[in-house]
Coordinates of C-alpha atoms in Angstrom, one line a residue:
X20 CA 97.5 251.1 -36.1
X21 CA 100.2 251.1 -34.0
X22 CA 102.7 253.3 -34.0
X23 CA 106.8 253.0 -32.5
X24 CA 109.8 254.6 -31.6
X25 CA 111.8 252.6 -34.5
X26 CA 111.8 249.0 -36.5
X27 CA 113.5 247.7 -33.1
X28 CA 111.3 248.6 -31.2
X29 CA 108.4 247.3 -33.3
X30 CA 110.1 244.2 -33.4
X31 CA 110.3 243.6 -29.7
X32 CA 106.6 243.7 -29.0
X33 CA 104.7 241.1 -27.9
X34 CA 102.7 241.1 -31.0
X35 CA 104.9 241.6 -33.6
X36 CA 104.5 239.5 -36.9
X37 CA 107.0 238.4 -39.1
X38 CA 105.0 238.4 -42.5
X39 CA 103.7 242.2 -41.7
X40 CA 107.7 242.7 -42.2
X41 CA 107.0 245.5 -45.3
X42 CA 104.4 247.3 -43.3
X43 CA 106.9 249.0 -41.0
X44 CA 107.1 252.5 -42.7
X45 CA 108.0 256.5 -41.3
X46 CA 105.0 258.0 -40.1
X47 CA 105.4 260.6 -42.7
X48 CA 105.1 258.2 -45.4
X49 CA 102.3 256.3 -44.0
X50 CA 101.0 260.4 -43.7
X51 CA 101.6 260.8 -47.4
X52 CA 100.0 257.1 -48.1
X53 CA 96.6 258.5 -46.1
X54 CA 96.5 261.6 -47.6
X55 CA 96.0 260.0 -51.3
X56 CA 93.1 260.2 -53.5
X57 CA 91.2 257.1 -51.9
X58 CA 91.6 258.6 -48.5
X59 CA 90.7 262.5 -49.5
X60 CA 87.4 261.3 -51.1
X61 CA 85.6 259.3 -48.8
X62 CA 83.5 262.1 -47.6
X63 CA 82.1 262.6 -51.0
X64 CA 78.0 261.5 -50.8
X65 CA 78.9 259.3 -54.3
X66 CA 82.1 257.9 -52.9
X67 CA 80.9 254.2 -54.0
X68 CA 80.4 255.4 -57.2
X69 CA 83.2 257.6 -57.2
X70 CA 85.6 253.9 -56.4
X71 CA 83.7 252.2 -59.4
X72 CA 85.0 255.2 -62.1
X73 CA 88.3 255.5 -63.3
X74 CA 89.5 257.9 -61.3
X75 CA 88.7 255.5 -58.5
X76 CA 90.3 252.7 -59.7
X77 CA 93.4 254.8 -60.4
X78 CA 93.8 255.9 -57.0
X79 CA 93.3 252.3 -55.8
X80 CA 95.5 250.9 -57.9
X81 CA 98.2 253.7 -56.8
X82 CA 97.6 253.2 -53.2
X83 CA 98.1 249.1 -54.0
X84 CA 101.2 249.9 -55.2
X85 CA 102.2 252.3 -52.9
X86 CA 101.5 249.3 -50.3
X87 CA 103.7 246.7 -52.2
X88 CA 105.7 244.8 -50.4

C-alpha cells in the first residue's frame, strides 16, 4: 500500500494506474475498512472455518461492498 499527500499527488507518480481510479480513499476510511470483521478475526486459530460460516461470509460480503467501485 502506498500512501500520499492527496489524489494529485497520487496521480502524478510514476506508477499510477488509471483503472485503480476508486481505490484512492482517506486514510481514515481505509482505517475503518481494516478494522472490519474480516480483518479483526484473522488471529482466531479457526479463522478458515470462521470465513466459511455465516458470519464470515457477512463480513466478506460487507468488506466487498465497502470496496465497490
Amino acid at each position: 500500500m502506498n500512501l500520499f499527500r492527496s489524489e494529485e499527488h497520487a496521480r502524478s507518480w510514476t506508477g499510477y494506474d488509471e483503472t485503480m481510479a476508486s481505490m484512492l480513499k482517506p486514510v481514515a476510511e481505509w482505517a475503518r475498512i481494516f478494522s472490519g470483521p474480516i480483518f479483526r478475526n484473522r488471529s482466531r486459530p479457526d479463522y478458515i472455518t470462521w470465513l466459511l460460516s455465516d458470519e464470515g461470509r457477512a463480513g466478506f460480503a460487507q468488506l466487498r461492498a465497502e470496496l465497490a467501485p
